[in-house]
Coordinates of C-alpha atoms and ligand atoms in Angstrom, one line a residue:
M30 CA 67.3 197.6 14.9
D31 CA 65.8 196.0 11.9
G32 CA 66.2 192.6 13.6
L33 CA 64.3 193.9 16.7
Q34 CA 61.6 195.3 14.5
A35 CA 61.3 192.0 12.5
A36 CA 60.9 190.2 15.8
G37 CA 58.0 192.4 16.7
V38 CA 59.7 194.2 19.6
E39 CA 57.7 197.1 20.9
M40 CA 59.8 198.0 23.9
V41 CA 63.4 197.8 25.0
F42 CA 64.8 198.3 28.5
G43 CA 68.5 199.1 29.2
L44 CA 71.2 201.5 30.0
P45 CA 73.9 202.9 27.6
G46 CA 77.7 203.0 27.8
G47 CA 80.8 203.3 25.6
M48 CA 80.6 200.0 23.9
V49 CA 76.9 200.4 22.9
L50 CA 77.0 204.0 21.8
D51 CA 76.6 203.0 18.2
L52 CA 73.6 200.9 18.9
F53 CA 72.1 203.7 21.0
A54 CA 72.7 206.1 18.1
E55 CA 70.4 204.0 15.9
L56 CA 68.0 203.4 18.8
Y57 CA 67.4 207.1 18.9
H58 CA 65.6 206.8 15.5
A59 CA 64.0 203.4 16.1
P60 CA 60.2 203.1 16.0
F61 CA 59.9 201.3 19.4
K62 CA 60.0 202.6 22.9
F63 CA 63.2 202.6 24.9
V64 CA 63.0 202.6 28.7
L65 CA 66.1 203.8 30.6
A66 CA 66.6 201.9 33.8
R67 CA 68.8 203.1 36.6
H68 CA 70.7 199.9 37.0
E69 CA 71.2 197.1 34.5
Q70 CA 69.8 194.5 37.0
G71 CA 66.7 196.7 37.0
A72 CA 66.6 196.7 33.1
A73 CA 66.9 192.9 33.0
H74 CA 64.1 192.4 35.5
M75 CA 61.9 195.0 33.7
A76 CA 62.3 193.0 30.4
D77 CA 61.6 189.8 32.4
G78 CA 58.5 191.3 34.1
Y79 CA 57.3 192.5 30.7
A80 CA 57.7 189.0 29.3
R81 CA 56.0 187.3 32.2
A82 CA 53.0 189.7 32.1
T83 CA 52.5 189.7 28.3
G84 CA 53.9 186.4 27.1
R85 CA 56.0 188.3 24.6
T86 CA 59.8 188.2 24.5
G87 CA 61.4 190.8 26.7
C88 CA 64.4 192.7 25.4
C89 CA 67.2 194.7 27.0
I90 CA 70.4 196.4 25.8
V91 CA 73.4 197.1 28.1
T92 CA 77.0 198.0 27.7
S93 CA 80.1 195.8 28.1
G94 CA 81.9 195.0 31.3
P95 CA 80.0 196.2 34.4
G96 CA 76.8 196.6 32.3
V97 CA 77.0 192.9 31.6
T98 CA 78.0 191.8 35.1
N99 CA 75.1 193.9 36.5
T100 CA 72.8 192.0 34.2
V101 CA 73.9 188.5 35.2
T102 CA 71.4 188.3 38.1
G103 CA 68.6 189.3 35.8
L104 CA 69.6 186.7 33.2
A105 CA 69.9 184.0 35.8
T106 CA 66.5 184.9 37.2
A107 CA 64.9 184.5 33.8
Y108 CA 66.9 181.4 33.0
M109 CA 65.8 179.5 36.2
D110 CA 62.1 180.4 35.5
G111 CA 62.2 179.8 31.7
I112 CA 61.3 183.4 30.7
P113 CA 61.9 184.4 27.1
M114 CA 64.3 187.3 26.8
V115 CA 66.9 188.7 24.4
C116 CA 69.7 190.7 25.9
I117 CA 72.1 192.6 23.6
T118 CA 75.4 193.6 25.0
G119 CA 78.2 195.8 23.7
Q120 CA 81.7 194.4 23.6
V121 CA 85.2 196.0 23.2
P122 CA 86.5 196.0 19.6
S123 CA 87.3 192.6 18.3
A124 CA 91.0 193.2 18.1
M125 CA 91.1 194.1 21.8
I126 CA 89.2 191.1 23.1
G127 CA 91.4 189.2 25.6
N128 CA 93.7 192.3 26.2
D129 CA 92.0 193.4 29.5
A130 CA 90.7 196.4 27.6
F131 CA 88.7 199.1 29.5
Q132 CA 85.3 197.7 30.4
E133 CA 86.1 194.3 28.9
A134 CA 84.4 191.2 30.4
D135 CA 84.3 187.7 29.0
T136 CA 80.6 188.1 28.4
T137 CA 79.8 184.8 26.7
G138 CA 81.9 183.0 29.2
I139 CA 80.3 184.7 32.2
T140 CA 76.7 184.2 30.9
R141 CA 77.0 180.7 29.4
A142 CA 75.6 179.1 32.5
V143 CA 72.7 181.6 32.9
T144 CA 71.5 181.8 29.3
K145 CA 69.7 179.3 27.1
H146 CA 72.1 180.3 24.3
N147 CA 74.6 183.1 23.6
Y148 CA 76.4 184.5 20.7
L149 CA 79.6 186.6 20.1
V150 CA 79.1 188.2 16.8
K151 CA 82.3 188.2 14.7
D152 CA 80.9 189.3 11.3
V153 CA 78.3 192.0 10.7
D154 CA 76.8 189.9 7.9
D155 CA 75.7 187.4 10.6
I156 CA 73.6 189.9 12.5
P157 CA 70.3 189.5 10.7
R158 CA 70.4 185.7 11.0
I159 CA 71.6 185.8 14.7
M160 CA 68.8 188.2 15.6
A161 CA 66.2 185.9 14.1
E162 CA 67.7 182.9 15.8
A163 CA 67.9 184.6 19.2
F164 CA 64.2 185.4 19.3
H165 CA 63.4 181.9 18.0
V166 CA 65.5 180.2 20.6
A167 CA 64.3 182.5 23.4
S168 CA 60.6 181.8 22.8
T169 CA 60.4 178.2 21.6
G170 CA 60.8 174.9 23.5
K171 CA 61.3 175.7 27.2
P172 CA 61.8 179.5 26.9
G173 CA 64.8 181.3 28.3
P174 CA 67.1 184.3 27.9
V175 CA 69.5 184.5 24.9
L176 CA 72.4 186.9 24.8
I177 CA 74.0 188.6 21.7
D178 CA 77.4 190.2 22.4
I179 CA 78.4 192.6 19.6
P180 CA 81.9 194.1 19.6
K181 CA 82.1 197.8 18.8
D182 CA 83.8 197.4 15.4
V183 CA 81.0 195.0 14.3
Q184 CA 78.4 197.6 15.4
R185 CA 80.2 200.1 13.2
A186 CA 80.6 197.9 10.2
K187 CA 78.4 198.1 7.2
T188 CA 76.3 195.3 5.7
K189 CA 73.6 194.7 3.2
A190 CA 72.8 191.3 4.6
V191 CA 69.2 190.4 5.2
F192 CA 67.6 187.3 6.7
N193 CA 64.4 186.0 5.1
G194 CA 64.1 182.8 7.3
P195 CA 63.1 180.3 8.2
V196 CA 65.3 179.7 11.2
V197 CA 67.0 176.3 10.8
M198 CA 69.4 175.4 13.6
R199 CA 70.9 171.9 13.6
G200 CA 70.3 170.1 16.8
Y201 CA 67.7 172.5 18.0
N202 CA 64.3 171.0 17.3
P203 CA 61.9 171.6 20.3
A204 CA 59.2 169.0 20.7
S205 CA 55.7 169.9 19.7
K206 CA 53.1 167.1 19.7
G207 CA 53.5 164.4 22.4
H208 CA 54.0 160.8 21.4
P209 CA 50.4 159.3 20.8
K210 CA 51.4 156.1 22.5
Q211 CA 52.6 157.9 25.7
I212 CA 49.5 160.0 25.7
A213 CA 47.2 157.0 25.4
K214 CA 49.2 155.3 28.2
L215 CA 48.7 158.3 30.4
A216 CA 44.9 158.5 29.5
E217 CA 44.6 154.9 30.5
A218 CA 46.3 155.5 33.8
L219 CA 44.1 158.5 34.5
N220 CA 41.0 156.5 33.7
K221 CA 42.0 153.7 36.1
A222 CA 43.3 155.9 38.9
H223 CA 41.3 156.1 42.1
K224 CA 43.2 159.1 43.6
P225 CA 44.8 161.1 40.7
L226 CA 46.3 164.5 41.3
L227 CA 47.4 167.2 38.8
Y228 CA 50.5 169.1 39.8
A229 CA 50.9 172.2 37.5
G230 CA 53.9 174.4 37.2
G231 CA 55.1 177.5 35.3
G232 CA 55.2 175.5 32.1
V233 CA 51.4 175.6 31.9
I234 CA 51.6 179.4 31.9
A235 CA 54.5 179.6 29.5
G236 CA 52.7 177.1 27.2
D237 CA 49.4 179.0 27.4
A238 CA 47.8 175.8 28.5
S239 CA 45.7 177.0 31.4
E240 CA 42.4 176.5 29.5
E241 CA 43.3 172.9 28.7
L242 CA 44.4 172.2 32.2
I243 CA 41.0 173.5 33.5
A244 CA 39.1 171.4 30.9
L245 CA 41.0 168.3 31.8
A246 CA 40.6 168.7 35.6
R247 CA 36.9 169.4 35.2
K248 CA 36.1 166.7 32.7
A249 CA 37.9 163.9 34.6
G250 CA 37.2 165.3 38.1
I251 CA 40.8 165.6 39.2
P252 CA 42.0 168.0 42.0
V253 CA 44.9 170.3 41.1
T254 CA 47.8 171.7 43.0
T255 CA 50.2 174.3 41.5
T256 CA 53.8 175.3 42.2
L257 CA 54.7 178.9 43.1
M258 CA 55.5 179.4 39.4
G259 CA 52.2 177.8 38.4
L260 CA 50.0 180.1 40.5
G261 CA 47.1 181.3 38.3
A262 CA 47.4 178.4 35.9
F263 CA 44.3 176.9 37.6
P264 CA 41.8 179.2 39.4
E265 CA 42.4 179.0 43.1
T266 CA 38.7 179.7 43.8
D267 CA 37.7 176.5 42.0
P268 CA 36.5 173.6 44.2
L269 CA 39.1 171.4 42.6
S270 CA 42.0 173.7 43.6
L271 CA 44.2 172.5 46.5
R272 CA 46.3 175.6 46.0
M273 CA 50.1 175.6 46.3
L274 CA 52.2 172.5 47.3
G275 CA 55.7 172.2 48.8
M276 CA 57.7 173.8 51.5
H277 CA 55.1 176.5 52.3
G278 CA 52.3 174.7 50.5
S279 CA 48.8 174.0 51.8
V280 CA 48.1 171.0 54.0
A281 CA 45.6 169.8 51.5
A282 CA 48.0 169.8 48.6
N283 CA 50.9 168.2 50.5
R284 CA 48.6 165.5 51.9
A285 CA 47.1 164.8 48.5
V286 CA 50.6 164.4 47.0
T287 CA 51.4 161.9 49.7
A288 CA 48.1 160.0 49.3
C289 CA 47.6 160.0 45.6
D290 CA 47.9 157.0 43.4
L291 CA 48.7 158.9 40.2
L292 CA 50.6 162.2 40.1
V293 CA 50.6 164.0 36.8
A294 CA 53.2 166.8 36.7
V295 CA 52.3 169.3 34.0
G296 CA 55.0 171.8 33.0
A297 CA 56.7 171.4 36.4
R298 CA 60.2 170.3 37.3
F299 CA 60.1 168.6 40.7
D300 CA 62.0 171.4 42.3
D301 CA 63.4 170.6 45.8
R302 CA 61.1 173.3 47.3
V303 CA 58.2 171.2 46.0
T304 CA 59.3 167.7 46.7
G305 CA 60.9 167.9 50.1
K306 CA 62.6 164.6 50.8
I307 CA 62.6 162.9 47.4
S308 CA 62.5 159.3 48.8
E309 CA 59.2 160.1 50.5
F310 CA 57.7 162.2 47.7
A311 CA 54.4 160.8 46.3
P312 CA 55.2 157.4 47.8
H313 CA 52.1 155.6 46.6
A314 CA 51.9 157.1 43.1
T315 CA 52.6 156.3 39.6
I316 CA 54.3 159.4 38.3
A317 CA 53.6 161.0 34.9
H318 CA 55.3 164.0 33.6
I319 CA 54.2 166.2 30.7
D320 CA 57.0 168.7 29.7
I321 CA 58.4 170.3 26.6
D322 CA 62.0 169.9 27.9
P323 CA 63.2 166.3 27.6
S324 CA 66.2 167.1 29.9
T325 CA 63.9 167.6 32.9
I326 CA 62.3 164.1 32.7
S327 CA 63.5 161.9 35.6
K328 CA 66.0 164.6 36.6
S329 CA 65.2 164.5 40.3
V330 CA 62.2 162.2 40.6
E331 CA 62.0 158.9 38.6
V332 CA 59.1 159.2 36.1
D333 CA 56.9 156.2 35.1
I334 CA 55.0 157.8 32.2
P335 CA 56.9 160.6 30.5
V336 CA 55.2 162.6 27.7
V337 CA 57.6 165.1 26.0
G338 CA 55.7 167.8 24.1
D339 CA 54.0 171.1 24.1
V340 CA 51.8 171.0 27.2
K341 CA 48.9 172.7 25.4
L342 CA 48.9 170.1 22.6
V343 CA 49.4 167.2 24.9
L344 CA 46.6 168.3 27.2
K345 CA 44.3 168.8 24.2
D346 CA 45.0 165.2 23.1
L347 CA 44.5 163.9 26.6
I348 CA 41.2 165.6 27.2
G349 CA 39.7 163.6 24.3
Q350 CA 40.7 160.3 25.8
V351 CA 39.8 160.7 29.5
V352 CA 36.4 159.9 31.1
R353 CA 35.0 161.1 34.3
G354 CA 35.9 158.6 36.9
D355 CA 33.9 157.8 40.0
R356 CA 36.1 159.3 42.6
A357 CA 33.7 160.8 45.1
E358 CA 35.6 159.5 48.1
W359 CA 38.9 161.0 46.9
L360 CA 37.3 164.4 46.1
D361 CA 35.4 164.3 49.5
Q362 CA 38.7 163.7 51.2
T363 CA 40.7 166.5 49.4
T364 CA 37.8 168.9 49.9
A365 CA 37.7 168.1 53.6
W366 CA 41.5 168.8 53.9
R367 CA 41.1 172.0 52.0
Q368 CA 38.3 173.2 54.2
E369 CA 39.8 172.1 57.5
F370 CA 43.3 173.6 56.9
S371 CA 42.9 176.8 54.9
F372 CA 45.7 179.4 55.1
D373 CA 45.0 181.6 58.1
Y374 CA 46.4 183.9 60.7
D375 CA 45.6 185.3 64.1
R376 CA 42.6 187.5 63.4
K377 CA 42.1 188.6 67.0
T378 CA 45.5 190.2 67.6
K379 CA 45.8 194.0 67.8
E380 CA 49.1 193.9 66.0
L381 CA 49.3 194.7 62.3
L382 CA 50.0 191.4 60.5
P383 CA 51.5 191.1 57.0
Q384 CA 48.8 188.5 56.0
F385 CA 46.1 191.1 56.8
V386 CA 47.7 193.6 54.5
I387 CA 47.8 191.2 51.6
E388 CA 44.3 190.0 52.1
K389 CA 43.2 193.7 51.9
V390 CA 45.1 194.1 48.7
Y391 CA 43.2 191.1 47.4
E392 CA 39.8 192.5 48.5
L393 CA 40.4 196.1 47.3
T394 CA 41.6 194.9 43.9
K395 CA 38.8 192.3 43.7
G396 CA 41.5 189.7 43.0
E397 CA 42.1 191.4 39.6
A398 CA 45.6 192.8 40.3
I399 CA 48.9 191.6 38.8
I400 CA 51.0 190.9 41.9
T401 CA 54.8 190.9 41.7
T402 CA 56.9 190.0 44.7
D403 CA 60.4 190.0 46.0
V404 CA 61.8 187.1 48.0
G405 CA 61.1 186.1 51.6
Q406 CA 58.1 185.7 53.9
H407 CA 56.0 188.3 52.0
Q408 CA 56.5 186.2 48.8
M409 CA 54.9 183.2 50.5
W410 CA 52.1 185.2 52.1
A411 CA 51.5 186.7 48.7
A412 CA 50.9 183.1 47.5
H413 CA 48.7 182.3 50.5
F414 CA 46.5 185.3 51.0
F415 CA 45.8 186.4 47.4
K416 CA 43.8 183.9 45.3
Y417 CA 45.1 183.8 41.7
T418 CA 42.5 182.9 39.1
K419 CA 44.3 183.8 35.8
P420 CA 47.7 183.0 34.4
R421 CA 50.3 185.8 34.4
S422 CA 48.8 187.4 37.4
F423 CA 51.5 186.3 39.9
I424 CA 55.0 187.4 38.9
S425 CA 57.9 186.2 41.2
S426 CA 61.4 184.9 41.1
G427 CA 60.7 181.2 41.9
G428 CA 63.8 179.4 40.8
L429 CA 66.6 181.8 41.7
G430 CA 64.8 183.6 44.5
T431 CA 66.1 187.0 43.6
M432 CA 65.5 189.8 46.1
G433 CA 65.2 193.1 44.2
F434 CA 63.1 191.5 41.5
G435 CA 59.7 192.8 42.4
L436 CA 59.7 196.5 41.7
P437 CA 61.5 196.5 38.3
A438 CA 59.4 193.4 37.3
A439 CA 56.2 195.4 38.2
I440 CA 57.4 198.3 36.1
G441 CA 58.0 196.0 33.1
A442 CA 54.6 194.4 33.6
Q443 CA 52.9 197.8 33.8
F444 CA 54.6 198.9 30.6
G445 CA 53.3 195.7 28.9
L446 CA 49.8 196.0 30.3
P447 CA 49.1 199.7 30.9
G448 CA 45.4 199.2 31.8
R449 CA 46.0 196.7 34.6
T450 CA 46.5 197.3 38.3
V451 CA 50.0 196.2 39.2
V452 CA 51.1 195.8 42.8
S453 CA 54.6 195.1 43.9
L454 CA 54.5 193.3 47.3
S455 CA 57.9 193.6 49.0
G456 CA 59.8 193.2 52.2
D457 CA 61.9 196.0 53.7
G458 CA 65.0 194.1 52.9
S459 CA 64.3 193.2 49.2
I460 CA 62.9 196.6 48.3
Q461 CA 66.2 198.2 49.1
M462 CA 68.0 196.2 46.5
N463 CA 66.4 198.0 43.5
F464 CA 64.5 201.0 44.9
Q465 CA 66.2 203.3 42.5
E466 CA 64.0 202.0 39.7
L467 CA 61.0 203.8 41.3
V468 CA 62.1 206.9 39.3
V469 CA 61.3 205.1 36.1
A470 CA 57.7 204.6 37.3
V471 CA 57.5 208.3 38.2
E472 CA 59.1 209.4 34.9
H473 CA 56.6 207.4 32.9
N474 CA 53.7 208.1 35.3
L475 CA 53.1 204.3 35.7
P476 CA 50.4 203.6 38.3
V477 CA 52.5 200.9 40.0
K478 CA 51.6 200.5 43.7
V479 CA 54.5 199.3 45.9
V480 CA 53.4 197.8 49.2
I481 CA 56.3 197.3 51.6
L482 CA 55.7 194.8 54.5
N483 CA 58.2 196.3 56.9
N484 CA 58.9 193.9 59.6
G485 CA 62.3 195.4 60.4
N486 CA 64.0 192.1 59.5
L487 CA 65.2 189.9 56.7
G488 CA 62.2 188.0 57.8
M489 CA 62.7 184.7 56.1
V490 CA 66.2 184.5 57.3
R491 CA 65.0 185.4 60.8
Q492 CA 62.4 182.6 60.6
W493 CA 65.0 180.0 59.8
Q494 CA 67.1 181.2 62.6
A495 CA 64.1 181.0 65.0
M496 CA 63.2 177.5 63.8
F497 CA 66.5 175.9 63.1
Y498 CA 69.3 178.0 64.6
K499 CA 68.4 178.4 68.3
N500 CA 67.0 181.9 68.0
E501 CA 70.4 183.3 67.2
Y502 CA 69.6 186.2 65.0
S503 CA 72.8 186.6 63.1
A504 CA 72.6 189.6 60.8
S505 CA 68.9 189.4 60.1
G506 CA 67.8 192.5 61.9
L507 CA 67.4 195.6 59.7
G508 CA 67.3 198.2 62.5
Q509 CA 64.6 200.8 61.8
T510 CA 60.9 200.7 62.3
G511 CA 59.9 203.3 64.9
R512 CA 58.7 200.7 67.4
A513 CA 59.1 201.4 71.1
G514 CA 61.8 199.2 72.5
N515 CA 63.8 199.1 69.3
E516 CA 67.1 197.6 70.5
Q517 CA 69.0 198.1 67.3
I518 CA 69.2 201.8 67.1
E519 CA 69.8 202.5 70.7
G520 CA 68.0 205.4 72.3
R521 CA 66.2 206.2 69.1
P522 CA 63.0 204.2 69.0
D523 CA 61.3 206.6 66.6
V524 CA 63.8 206.3 63.8
Y525 CA 62.7 204.8 60.5
L526 CA 65.8 203.6 58.7
P527 CA 65.5 204.2 55.8
D528 CA 62.4 206.4 55.9
F529 CA 60.5 204.8 53.0
V530 CA 57.9 207.6 52.9
K531 CA 60.6 210.2 52.5
L532 CA 62.5 207.9 50.1
A533 CA 59.3 207.6 47.9
E534 CA 58.9 211.3 48.0
A535 CA 62.5 211.9 47.1
H536 CA 62.0 209.7 44.0
G537 CA 58.9 211.8 43.1
A538 CA 56.3 209.3 44.2
V539 CA 53.6 209.5 46.8
G540 CA 54.6 207.8 50.1
L541 CA 52.2 206.6 52.8
R542 CA 52.8 204.8 56.1
A543 CA 50.4 202.6 58.0
T544 CA 51.0 201.2 61.5
T545 CA 47.5 199.7 62.2
A546 CA 44.8 197.8 60.4
G547 CA 42.7 200.9 60.1
E548 CA 45.5 203.0 58.7
T549 CA 46.4 200.2 56.2
V550 CA 42.9 200.1 54.7
K551 CA 42.9 203.9 54.4
A552 CA 46.4 204.0 52.9
L553 CA 45.6 201.2 50.4
E554 CA 42.4 202.9 49.4
K555 CA 44.2 206.1 48.8
A556 CA 47.0 204.4 46.9
F557 CA 44.5 202.7 44.5
A558 CA 42.6 206.0 44.0
T559 CA 45.9 207.9 43.3
P560 CA 46.9 207.9 39.6
G561 CA 50.7 207.6 39.6
P562 CA 53.1 205.4 41.6
V563 CA 52.5 205.2 45.3
V564 CA 54.6 203.5 48.0
V565 CA 52.6 202.2 51.0
E566 CA 54.8 201.2 53.9
C567 CA 53.1 199.0 56.4
I568 CA 54.9 198.6 59.8
V569 CA 54.0 195.0 60.6
K570 CA 54.7 192.6 63.4
P571 CA 58.4 191.9 63.4
D572 CA 58.4 188.2 64.3
E573 CA 55.5 186.6 62.4
N574 CA 56.4 183.3 60.8
V575 CA 55.1 181.6 57.6
Y576 CA 53.1 178.4 58.2
P577 CA 52.7 175.7 57.4
M578 CA 56.4 174.9 56.7
V579 CA 58.1 171.7 55.7
P580 CA 61.6 171.8 57.2
P581 CA 64.4 171.6 54.6
G582 CA 65.1 167.9 53.7
A583 CA 61.9 166.6 55.4
S584 CA 59.0 164.9 53.8
L585 CA 55.9 166.7 52.8
M586 CA 54.0 165.1 55.7
E587 CA 56.3 166.6 58.3
M588 CA 54.7 170.0 58.1
I589 CA 55.1 172.4 61.1
H590 CA 51.9 174.3 61.7
S591 CA 53.1 176.7 64.4
M592 CA 55.9 177.3 66.9
A593 CA 53.6 176.6 69.8
Ligands
TPP628 C1 69.8 188.7 46.3 C2 69.5 187.9 47.4 N1 70.2 187.9 48.5 C3 70.0 187.2 49.6 C4 68.9 186.3 49.6 C5 68.6 185.4 50.8 N2 67.3 185.8 51.4 C6 66.2 185.1 51.2 S1 64.9 185.7 51.9 C7 65.8 186.9 52.6 C8 65.1 188.0 53.5 C9 64.2 188.8 52.8 O1 63.8 189.9 53.6 P1 62.7 190.9 53.2 O2 62.8 191.4 51.8 O3 62.6 192.0 54.2 O4 61.4 190.0 53.2 P2 60.7 189.2 54.4 O5 61.2 187.8 54.5 O6 60.9 190.0 55.7 O7 59.2 189.2 54.0 C10 67.1 186.8 52.3 C11 68.2 187.7 52.7 C12 68.1 186.3 48.4 N3 67.0 185.5 48.3 N4 68.4 187.1 47.4

């Protein structure tokens, strides 16, 4: 508890059990807030959402065995996206480790591949140092989750040990300033380039470097595209923004990547959802890469000008060395692409479209909301139809693609930023994975708004089956939805399964349902005017697809614009 306090922890999420009862006994007297989740996965995502919204390190405490295994998805989600977290787990007494004791799991073994670092504490005297190290490792370099497994006997032991720092760990020395020669080389390349492009990822947000990215782009006159994780790092309302790139990226961004002569990746990792077919990715470009993590350089795409360092510091140095190039032709071209191919949908149809719902959330919140998402089509539409202008306003599981992330992440974000409007945009499939956490929002009277885009399908799975699996909808229908002609619940077209309005009410929240555009606007207005948690279920068109789409394994130029 002293270690948590020394690390400046204000809030811990978790769920108790036999092997952490001693920790919880002390937690009872601790000066920080403890939030009881209803499932350890929920606790981990809450800590993660809190970290993504605030920039501080999230913290959770869970019990041994099933507590740990339930947390694994949360750790993996944070690990893939580089989110700072410290997770403390209870373990069976030291003497029983390896004996298949009750609720024993090989926690360090299981979590090794999904944590940046983990510890099994063997001596109580090590705890103060390990706590300091864990928070240091979680939040420096490329951030990530760190786990501390503490056997019950170690929790019960007494110690007078204190740790007065500083943290010194052999072999762990995250880069800070970039190499001046590499920065000069990159500045020279930028000054010479006719068609440069900045490609910004989540590292810009993690590294608090959004201001510097904006300054660089504006000073030198360079268009910017971001990844899903980078949404908000550069204002999408800026004329230089080409918005998101990749599989469901904008035409402008994907064409610009393919046409540019210098691509500067900033805090991004050339994920396969971004690059498409590697051999045809940015085929005419010199590729530069600014990143704090040396292991990511040339991992999937060969890089010509690597700069390893803190993105904020590197960008600062770079800004001083670039000049505004004469690139009117390139900027005219990218602007024309952006204007010609904006994200859009059928505005004439009478059916309620999911894109419309998100656009309304954007308008009603004046673009100021923090949006969390689950995974699927709604996640991509949330990237298309809400324009992000500030870092930490889009919170989503980009790397692992974890359904069930959105609601608990929204709760964590709302705890961290009580004054903000937080909206969890979800699909009817994803929301069912951690719906139980809604009671936490009710219990703490958090004003989280949950918008469920209910298309009666595991929509993204259905979309792939429609596009690449001969319309054979294997296990992607979710039944429900009260639409006439519902084939899945025979003879009962009026059944909602589950009934999300009743489910919301059963959890103590307000539940609203909308089936038309008019009802949607009314329900959203009511939700934003209602103080506590509200669930708005929108019954949307069941077979709408996300476009544009780059088919898996294809090049970014092979975008599909519609099924027609
Ligand atoms: C935990 C988990 N299981 C399975 C998947 C695979 N998956 C990706 S998208 C998707 C469908 C999501 O459906 P829904 O939440 O209703 O959103 P929609 O695509 O309809 O917007 C599935 C099953 C996943 N991403 N995460």
